[in-house]
Amino acid sequence: MSQRRPLRAFAVLLCAAVLAGAGCARFDSAQSQPFTTEPELAPGPTSSPPPPPPLPAVPFPKECPAPGVMQGCLESTSGLIMLPDSQSALVAERTTGAVKEISVRAEPKVKTVLPVDGSGDGGLWDIVLSPTYAQDRLMYAYVSTPTDNRVIRIADGDVPKPILTGIPKGPTGNAGSLIFTSPTTLLVQTGDAGDPGQAADPGSTAGKLLRIEQPTTVNQAPLTTALSGLGAAGGLCKDPSDESLYVTDRTPTADRLQRITKDSKVSTVWTWPDRPGVAGCAASDGTVLVNLVNSQQTVAVRLSPDTGAVTGEPEVVRQDQRGHAWALEVSPDGNVWGATINKTAGDAQPLDDVVFPLFPQGGGFPRTNEEKT
């Protein structure tokens, strides 16, 4: 593992030449606590002032003294939900099935522990809150069982209820991702269970982006497929500026970032033939941040607002700091947060795993060159 070093100043990173570590690529044109939140929380308009530093000047004296993070001493993480105060979050632990409420100003609290099969690359892979969480207190999760991968619904004080079962499970390719794209539409990204043939099979739910309308435990409407032929799942993120949805996945020949526009046009934004391990993403105003697990990077991919084409090679905005990161989320104040998987990656530091600010000095989501002038 490369030695981790402090993140350089955000402005310097964005003005620097593209680092060689970005890899070869090609591009194509084209819940018991009283909080209220949306499953996808976006920063304000780019004309608003940049957000303040994400961490308090005086750290809260936690039992786990990991410096410069929201929370340390976690098991390997997966899903991450930033909460309305921008100072707390829900984080999922893949292998334990625990969902914890964490904060920069308090000790962590266990919200729930879900029964999962954490063997191989299975476990608790993602969590998302109902768009009407304030009223229904519902959370959804993508989990592995001994026999399948599935989507479940969790209500406070009740046992988890299945929403979608029978997603193929394999020795690998069990990751999945969830996102609400409207108050009634839940999208589910499934992995290929280690078998690209299943991803291409219209009769299989493996390797697909599936659409569930009005998710319910009874009389569920038929699934529809928004995208097929996916490899191992990486993540889903939506750009609130134009409602484009971005999908990351890992195929046998390359890692990919794909885009689905509001009118359902699909295009490949970028591919990484060196397969650096695409994972979670976050998008705003035509810029997509993508975590690359194997190379311990976060990169910014920029798209032209006029053509949708990529404007240049991905810019490396995080290299090595905090190690291998999967989840990537934007808090309501505009700060960007990541969560690490160093324990399962095999080179954890003593106080791993952590939820950390991507830009510790503040400044929020990367701005375009025009906005910086």
One Martini backbone bead per residue (centre of mass of N, CA, C, O) as a GRO file, in nm:
protein
  373
    1MET     BB    1   0.097   0.035   0.021
    2SER     BB    2   0.068   0.349   0.009
    3GLN     BB    3   0.151   0.622   0.153
    4ARG     BB    4  -0.018   0.827   0.348
    5ARG     BB    5  -0.130   1.157   0.270
    6PRO     BB    6  -0.204   1.461   0.279
    7LEU     BB    7  -0.426   1.673   0.162
    8ARG     BB    8  -0.428   1.896  -0.058
    9ALA     BB    9  -0.517   2.171  -0.163
   10PHE     BB   10  -0.786   2.214  -0.352
   11ALA     BB   11  -0.688   2.430  -0.554
   12VAL     BB   12  -0.429   2.285  -0.636
   13LEU     BB   13  -0.554   2.030  -0.753
   14LEU     BB   14  -0.729   2.175  -0.980
   15CYS     BB   15  -0.460   2.320  -1.112
   16ALA     BB   16  -0.327   2.078  -1.170
   17ALA     BB   17  -0.202   1.838  -1.322
   18VAL     BB   18  -0.263   1.546  -1.433
   19LEU     BB   19  -0.238   1.253  -1.297
   20ALA     BB   20  -0.111   0.947  -1.378
   21GLY     BB   21  -0.303   0.775  -1.175
   22ALA     BB   22  -0.574   0.776  -1.348
   23GLY     BB   23  -0.530   0.635  -1.604
   24CYS     BB   24  -0.637   0.474  -1.859
   25ALA     BB   25  -0.854   0.611  -2.124
   26ARG     BB   26  -1.191   0.663  -2.245
   27PHE     BB   27  -1.418   0.872  -2.440
   28ASP     BB   28  -1.759   0.970  -2.483
   29SER     BB   29  -1.995   1.114  -2.628
   30ALA     BB   30  -2.314   1.281  -2.546
   31GLN     BB   31  -3.473   0.517   1.280
   32SER     BB   32  -3.520   0.658   1.574
   33GLN     BB   33  -3.441   0.931   1.505
   34PRO     BB   34  -3.528   1.285   1.481
   35PHE     BB   35  -3.512   1.286   1.149
   36THR     BB   36  -3.495   1.464   0.827
   37THR     BB   37  -3.479   1.314   0.491
   38GLU     BB   38  -3.310   1.240   0.206
   39PRO     BB   39  -3.153   1.003   0.010
   40GLU     BB   40  -3.066   1.265  -0.161
   41LEU     BB   41  -2.812   1.505  -0.103
   42ALA     BB   42  -2.777   1.836  -0.210
   43PRO     BB   43  -2.633   2.099  -0.305
   44GLY     BB   44  -2.628   2.401  -0.373
   45PRO     BB   45  -2.584   2.640  -0.561
   46THR     BB   46  -2.295   2.767  -0.709
   47SER     BB   47  -2.359   3.072  -0.606
   48SER     BB   48  -2.303   2.990  -0.341
   49PRO     BB   49  -2.140   2.967  -0.077
   50PRO     BB   50  -1.908   2.807   0.057
   51PRO     BB   51  -1.850   2.582   0.272
   52PRO     BB   52  -1.756   2.495   0.558
   53PRO     BB   53  -1.587   2.335   0.754
   54PRO     BB   54  -1.670   1.999   0.843
   55LEU     BB   55  -1.511   2.044   1.112
   56PRO     BB   56  -1.448   2.107   1.416
   57ALA     BB   57  -1.206   2.278   1.580
   58VAL     BB   58  -1.303   2.102   1.828
   59PRO     BB   59  -1.286   1.796   1.912
   60PHE     BB   60  -1.453   1.536   2.002
   61PRO     BB   61  -1.416   1.316   2.281
   62LYS     BB   62  -1.354   1.016   2.177
   63GLU     BB   63  -1.299   0.684   2.210
   64CYS     BB   64  -1.223   0.727   1.912
   65PRO     BB   65  -0.916   0.905   1.809
   66ALA     BB   66  -0.973   0.981   1.521
   67PRO     BB   67  -0.843   1.201   1.304
   68GLY     BB   68  -1.027   1.397   1.077
   69VAL     BB   69  -1.318   1.272   1.150
   70MET     BB   70  -1.629   1.158   1.222
   71GLN     BB   71  -1.544   0.835   1.220
   72GLY     BB   72  -1.411   0.556   1.385
   73CYS     BB   73  -1.383   0.217   1.435
   74LEU     BB   74  -1.489   0.065   1.195
   75GLU     BB   75  -1.619  -0.130   0.990
   76SER     BB   76  -1.659  -0.212   0.691
   77THR     BB   77  -1.804  -0.023   0.457
   78SER     BB   78  -2.083   0.126   0.261
   79GLY     BB   79  -2.327   0.284   0.329
   80LEU     BB   80  -2.430   0.644   0.293
   81ILE     BB   81  -2.594   0.902   0.503
   82MET     BB   82  -2.668   1.224   0.501
   83LEU     BB   83  -2.765   1.465   0.722
   84PRO     BB   84  -2.914   1.776   0.770
   85ASP     BB   85  -2.667   1.894   0.960
   86SER     BB   86  -2.381   1.788   0.829
   87GLN     BB   87  -2.276   1.619   1.118
   88SER     BB   88  -2.426   1.355   1.018
   89ALA     BB   89  -2.484   0.986   0.997
   90LEU     BB   90  -2.535   0.697   0.803
   91VAL     BB   91  -2.374   0.374   0.852
   92ALA     BB   92  -2.258   0.088   0.689
   93GLU     BB   93  -2.178  -0.254   0.760
   94ARG     BB   94  -2.111  -0.517   0.573
   95THR     BB   95  -2.034  -0.770   0.772
   96THR     BB   96  -2.242  -0.699   1.025
   97GLY     BB   97  -2.519  -0.519   0.953
   98ALA     BB   98  -2.470  -0.239   1.056
   99VAL     BB   99  -2.639   0.064   1.166
  100LYS     BB  100  -2.499   0.390   1.211
  101GLU     BB  101  -2.498   0.672   1.417
  102ILE     BB  102  -2.315   0.962   1.335
  103SER     BB  103  -2.078   1.217   1.473
  104VAL     BB  104  -1.886   1.503   1.551
  105ARG     BB  105  -2.059   1.529   1.861
  106ALA     BB  106  -2.067   1.201   1.897
  107GLU     BB  107  -2.138   0.899   1.967
  108PRO     BB  108  -2.212   0.610   1.851
  109LYS     BB  109  -2.516   0.452   1.714
  110VAL     BB  110  -2.724   0.182   1.703
  111LYS     BB  111  -2.994   0.128   1.495
  112THR     BB  112  -2.914  -0.150   1.342
  113VAL     BB  113  -2.925  -0.517   1.279
  114LEU     BB  114  -2.862  -0.714   1.004
  115PRO     BB  115  -2.913  -1.007   0.847
  116VAL     BB  116  -2.608  -1.141   0.706
  117ASP     BB  117  -2.386  -1.241   0.437
  118GLY     BB  118  -2.028  -1.173   0.462
  119SER     BB  119  -1.922  -1.345   0.256
  120GLY     BB  120  -1.694  -1.246   0.070
  121ASP     BB  121  -1.884  -0.982  -0.105
  122GLY     BB  122  -2.095  -0.978   0.105
  123GLY     BB  123  -2.391  -0.817   0.256
  124LEU     BB  124  -2.412  -0.486   0.344
  125TRP     BB  125  -2.437  -0.245   0.077
  126ASP     BB  126  -2.707  -0.065   0.125
  127ILE     BB  127  -2.868   0.259   0.194
  128VAL     BB  128  -3.209   0.403   0.219
  129LEU     BB  129  -3.439   0.652   0.234
  130SER     BB  130  -3.732   0.752   0.241
  131PRO     BB  131  -3.880   1.032   0.104
  132THR     BB  132  -4.099   0.983   0.366
  133TYR     BB  133  -3.959   0.949   0.652
  134ALA     BB  134  -4.112   1.145   0.846
  135GLN     BB  135  -4.371   0.951   0.822
  136ASP     BB  136  -4.264   0.625   0.782
  137ARG     BB  137  -3.972   0.525   0.878
  138LEU     BB  138  -3.812   0.420   0.616
  139MET     BB  139  -3.582   0.159   0.514
  140TYR     BB  140  -3.340   0.057   0.274
  141ALA     BB  141  -3.180  -0.259   0.160
  142TYR     BB  142  -2.878  -0.424   0.052
  143VAL     BB  143  -2.855  -0.785   0.065
  144SER     BB  144  -2.711  -1.083   0.194
  145THR     BB  145  -2.765  -1.421   0.178
  146PRO     BB  146  -2.716  -1.760   0.160
  147THR     BB  147  -2.902  -1.751  -0.137
  148ASP     BB  148  -2.912  -1.425  -0.178
  149ASN     BB  149  -3.009  -1.124  -0.312
  150ARG     BB  150  -3.162  -0.818  -0.156
  151VAL     BB  151  -3.450  -0.623  -0.085
  152ILE     BB  152  -3.525  -0.425   0.203
  153ARG     BB  153  -3.747  -0.335   0.473
  154ILE     BB  154  -3.730  -0.083   0.739
  155ALA     BB  155  -3.890  -0.062   1.050
  156ASP     BB  156  -3.954   0.057   1.335
  157GLY     BB  157  -3.981  -0.227   1.539
  158ASP     BB  158  -3.926  -0.423   1.293
  159VAL     BB  159  -3.900  -0.653   1.069
  160PRO     BB  160  -3.771  -0.734   0.791
  161LYS     BB  161  -3.882  -0.675   0.451
  162PRO     BB  162  -3.940  -0.794   0.147
  163ILE     BB  163  -3.910  -0.668  -0.198
  164LEU     BB  164  -3.647  -0.822  -0.333
  165THR     BB  165  -3.580  -1.140  -0.464
  166GLY     BB  166  -3.339  -1.358  -0.622
  167ILE     BB  167  -3.073  -1.242  -0.649
  168PRO     BB  168  -2.796  -1.340  -0.763
  169LYS     BB  169  -2.543  -1.551  -0.622
  170GLY     BB  170  -2.186  -1.537  -0.564
  171PRO     BB  171  -1.847  -1.531  -0.511
  172THR     BB  172  -1.911  -1.271  -0.676
  173GLY     BB  173  -2.096  -0.989  -0.747
  174ASN     BB  174  -2.285  -0.870  -0.474
  175ALA     BB  175  -2.315  -0.594  -0.522
  176GLY     BB  176  -2.513  -0.294  -0.435
  177SER     BB  177  -2.758  -0.032  -0.529
  178LEU     BB  178  -2.936   0.270  -0.414
  179ILE     BB  179  -3.213   0.483  -0.552
  180PHE     BB  180  -3.404   0.770  -0.549
  181THR     BB  181  -3.570   0.945  -0.831
  182SER     BB  182  -3.838   0.946  -0.667
  183PRO     BB  183  -4.098   0.916  -0.447
  184THR     BB  184  -4.167   0.615  -0.621
  185THR     BB  185  -3.860   0.549  -0.724
  186LEU     BB  186  -3.661   0.252  -0.727
  187LEU     BB  187  -3.322   0.187  -0.770
  188VAL     BB  188  -3.141  -0.120  -0.875
  189GLN     BB  189  -2.817  -0.237  -0.836
  190THR     BB  190  -2.672  -0.521  -0.984
  191GLY     BB  191  -2.482  -0.784  -0.990
  192ASP     BB  192  -2.325  -1.066  -1.175
  193ALA     BB  193  -2.217  -1.303  -0.987
  194GLY     BB  194  -1.957  -1.366  -1.181
  195ASP     BB  195  -2.165  -1.358  -1.452
  196PRO     BB  196  -2.199  -1.216  -1.758
  197GLY     BB  197  -2.438  -1.385  -1.870
  198GLN     BB  198  -2.655  -1.276  -1.670
  199ALA     BB  199  -2.640  -0.977  -1.758
  200ALA     BB  200  -2.753  -1.061  -2.061
  201ASP     BB  201  -3.003  -1.185  -1.925
  202PRO     BB  202  -3.341  -1.108  -1.922
  203GLY     BB  203  -3.414  -1.342  -1.692
  204SER     BB  204  -3.216  -1.180  -1.512
  205THR     BB  205  -3.119  -0.979  -1.216
  206ALA     BB  206  -2.838  -0.970  -1.308
  207GLY     BB  207  -2.673  -0.698  -1.416
  208LYS     BB  208  -2.872  -0.452  -1.322
  209LEU     BB  209  -3.119  -0.189  -1.370
  210LEU     BB  210  -3.381  -0.152  -1.149
  211ARG     BB  211  -3.739  -0.086  -1.139
  212ILE     BB  212  -3.933   0.043  -0.860
  213GLU     BB  213  -4.268   0.084  -0.805
  214GLN     BB  214  -4.391   0.128  -0.523
  215PRO     BB  215  -4.257   0.001  -0.276
  216THR     BB  216  -4.357  -0.328  -0.157
  217THR     BB  217  -4.470  -0.627   0.018
  218VAL     BB  218  -4.736  -0.606  -0.166
  219ASN     BB  219  -4.827  -0.609  -0.479
  220GLN     BB  220  -4.598  -0.578  -0.674
  221ALA     BB  221  -4.481  -0.431  -0.925
  222PRO     BB  222  -4.334  -0.476  -1.200
  223LEU     BB  223  -4.042  -0.499  -1.326
  224THR     BB  224  -3.789  -0.287  -1.464
  225THR     BB  225  -3.539  -0.215  -1.718
  226ALA     BB  226  -3.281   0.030  -1.752
  227LEU     BB  227  -3.025  -0.176  -1.734
  228SER     BB  228  -2.773  -0.380  -1.888
  229GLY     BB  229  -2.463  -0.545  -1.859
  230LEU     BB  230  -2.349  -0.556  -1.581
  231GLY     BB  231  -2.127  -0.576  -1.346
  232ALA     BB  232  -1.986  -0.495  -1.089
  233ALA     BB  233  -2.092  -0.303  -0.849
  234GLY     BB  234  -2.073   0.037  -0.746
  235GLY     BB  235  -2.277   0.303  -0.829
  236LEU     BB  236  -2.508   0.577  -0.747
  237CYS     BB  237  -2.594   0.899  -0.910
  238LYS     BB  238  -2.728   1.237  -0.890
  239ASP     BB  239  -2.790   1.523  -1.086
  240PRO     BB  240  -2.976   1.802  -0.998
  241SER     BB  241  -2.939   1.991  -1.252
  242ASP     BB  242  -3.048   1.736  -1.479
  243GLU     BB  243  -3.114   1.433  -1.372
  244SER     BB  244  -2.878   1.264  -1.395
  245LEU     BB  245  -2.759   0.929  -1.413
  246TYR     BB  246  -2.506   0.743  -1.242
  247VAL     BB  247  -2.292   0.455  -1.336
  248THR     BB  248  -2.100   0.206  -1.173
  249ASP     BB  249  -1.868  -0.047  -1.312
  250ARG     BB  250  -1.730  -0.393  -1.339
  251THR     BB  251  -1.559  -0.542  -1.587
  252PRO     BB  252  -1.346  -0.763  -1.742
  253THR     BB  253  -1.216  -0.502  -1.925
  254ALA     BB  254  -1.367  -0.261  -1.754
  255ASP     BB  255  -1.431   0.035  -1.620
  256ARG     BB  256  -1.739   0.235  -1.549
  257LEU     BB  257  -1.914   0.533  -1.676
  258GLN     BB  258  -2.258   0.605  -1.673
  259ARG     BB  259  -2.539   0.763  -1.852
  260ILE     BB  260  -2.873   0.885  -1.758
  261THR     BB  261  -3.107   1.061  -1.875
  262LYS     BB  262  -3.414   1.197  -1.838
  263ASP     BB  263  -3.477   1.059  -2.143
  264SER     BB  264  -3.309   0.769  -2.140
  265LYS     BB  265  -3.019   0.820  -2.223
  266VAL     BB  266  -2.735   0.620  -2.308
  267SER     BB  267  -2.390   0.654  -2.184
  268THR     BB  268  -2.045   0.654  -2.210
  269VAL     BB  269  -1.815   0.843  -2.036
  270TRP     BB  270  -1.608   0.621  -1.902
  271THR     BB  271  -1.298   0.431  -1.917
  272TRP     BB  272  -1.100   0.164  -1.738
  273PRO     BB  273  -0.870  -0.068  -1.837
  274ASP     BB  274  -0.709  -0.087  -1.546
  275ARG     BB  275  -0.906  -0.133  -1.314
  276PRO     BB  276  -0.937   0.058  -1.020
  277GLY     BB  277  -1.224   0.041  -0.876
  278VAL     BB  278  -1.514   0.128  -0.891
  279ALA     BB  279  -1.757   0.317  -0.704
  280GLY     BB  280  -1.859   0.564  -0.566
  281CYS     BB  281  -2.075   0.859  -0.618
  282ALA     BB  282  -2.087   1.215  -0.724
  283ALA     BB  283  -2.314   1.488  -0.833
  284SER     BB  284  -2.253   1.824  -0.995
  285ASP     BB  285  -2.276   2.030  -1.248
  286GLY     BB  286  -2.116   1.807  -1.442
  287THR     BB  287  -1.978   1.664  -1.193
  288VAL     BB  288  -1.792   1.358  -1.125
  289LEU     BB  289  -1.741   1.161  -0.853
  290VAL     BB  290  -1.490   0.893  -0.810
  291ASN     BB  291  -1.417   0.598  -0.667
  292LEU     BB  292  -1.089   0.430  -0.637
  293VAL     BB  293  -0.990   0.162  -0.472
  294ASN     BB  294  -0.712   0.046  -0.571
  295SER     BB  295  -0.579   0.354  -0.609
  296GLN     BB  296  -0.674   0.555  -0.387
  297GLN     BB  297  -0.908   0.737  -0.531
  298THR     BB  298  -1.035   1.058  -0.645
  299VAL     BB  299  -1.235   1.163  -0.920
  300ALA     BB  300  -1.292   1.415  -1.178
  301VAL     BB  301  -1.569   1.433  -1.400
  302ARG     BB  302  -1.625   1.629  -1.691
  303LEU     BB  303  -1.907   1.797  -1.840
  304SER     BB  304  -2.065   1.932  -2.092
  305PRO     BB  305  -2.350   2.132  -2.101
  306ASP     BB  306  -2.398   2.105  -2.419
  307THR     BB  307  -2.296   1.784  -2.496
  308GLY     BB  308  -2.186   1.574  -2.258
  309ALA     BB  309  -1.894   1.579  -2.286
  310VAL     BB  310  -1.585   1.524  -2.211
  311THR     BB  311  -1.326   1.771  -2.119
  312GLY     BB  312  -1.134   1.548  -1.980
  313GLU     BB  313  -0.942   1.419  -1.774
  314PRO     BB  314  -0.929   1.295  -1.484
  315GLU     BB  315  -0.919   1.435  -1.165
  316VAL     BB  316  -0.717   1.428  -0.891
  317VAL     BB  317  -0.846   1.478  -0.542
  318ARG     BB  318  -0.746   1.187  -0.433
  319GLN     BB  319  -0.441   1.048  -0.270
  320ASP     BB  320  -0.443   0.788  -0.025
  321GLN     BB  321  -0.615   0.918   0.162
  322ARG     BB  322  -0.754   0.674   0.377
  323GLY     BB  323  -0.746   0.498   0.123
  324HIS     BB  324  -1.009   0.283   0.083
  325ALA     BB  325  -1.294   0.398  -0.096
  326TRP     BB  326  -1.646   0.397  -0.147
  327ALA     BB  327  -1.821   0.600  -0.041
  328LEU     BB  328  -2.022   0.895  -0.169
  329GLU     BB  329  -2.115   1.215  -0.024
  330VAL     BB  330  -2.348   1.488   0.011
  331SER     BB  331  -2.407   1.745   0.200
  332PRO     BB  332  -2.620   2.008   0.247
  333ASP     BB  333  -2.361   2.216   0.264
  334GLY     BB  334  -2.148   2.069   0.031
  335ASN     BB  335  -1.999   1.853   0.147
  336VAL     BB  336  -1.760   1.582   0.120
  337TRP     BB  337  -1.798   1.222   0.168
  338GLY     BB  338  -1.632   0.933   0.302
  339ALA     BB  339  -1.575   0.565   0.300
  340THR     BB  340  -1.411   0.288   0.427
  341ILE     BB  341  -1.231  -0.055   0.336
  342ASN     BB  342  -0.958  -0.154   0.481
  343LYS     BB  343  -1.021  -0.424   0.625
  344THR     BB  344  -1.097  -0.577   0.348
  345ALA     BB  345  -0.834  -0.484   0.187
  346GLY     BB  346  -0.576  -0.545   0.410
  347ASP     BB  347  -0.469  -0.222   0.522
  348ALA     BB  348  -0.520  -0.134   0.807
  349GLN     BB  349  -0.548   0.091   1.044
  350PRO     BB  350  -0.598   0.123   1.381
  351LEU     BB  351  -0.872   0.338   1.323
  352ASP     BB  352  -1.022   0.166   1.147
  353ASP     BB  353  -1.283   0.272   1.000
  354VAL     BB  354  -1.397   0.566   0.801
  355VAL     BB  355  -1.544   0.893   0.815
  356PHE     BB  356  -1.472   1.148   0.568
  357PRO     BB  357  -1.343   1.435   0.445
  358LEU     BB  358  -1.237   1.521   0.135
  359PHE     BB  359  -1.231   1.843   0.229
  360PRO     BB  360  -1.109   1.968   0.519
  361GLN     BB  361  -1.116   2.293   0.436
  362GLY     BB  362  -1.334   2.289   0.236
  363GLY     BB  363  -1.556   2.406  -0.052
  364GLY     BB  364  -1.659   2.150  -0.166
  365PHE     BB  365  -1.755   2.108  -0.461
  366PRO     BB  366  -1.623   2.101  -0.747
  367ARG     BB  367  -1.531   2.342  -0.967
  368THR     BB  368  -1.524   2.511  -1.233
  369ASN     BB  369  -1.329   2.717  -1.410
  370GLU     BB  370  -1.537   2.946  -1.431
  371GLU     BB  371  -1.599   2.961  -1.116
  372LYS     BB  372  -1.291   3.031  -1.029
  373THR     BB  373  -1.274   3.330  -1.182
   0.00000   0.00000   0.00000
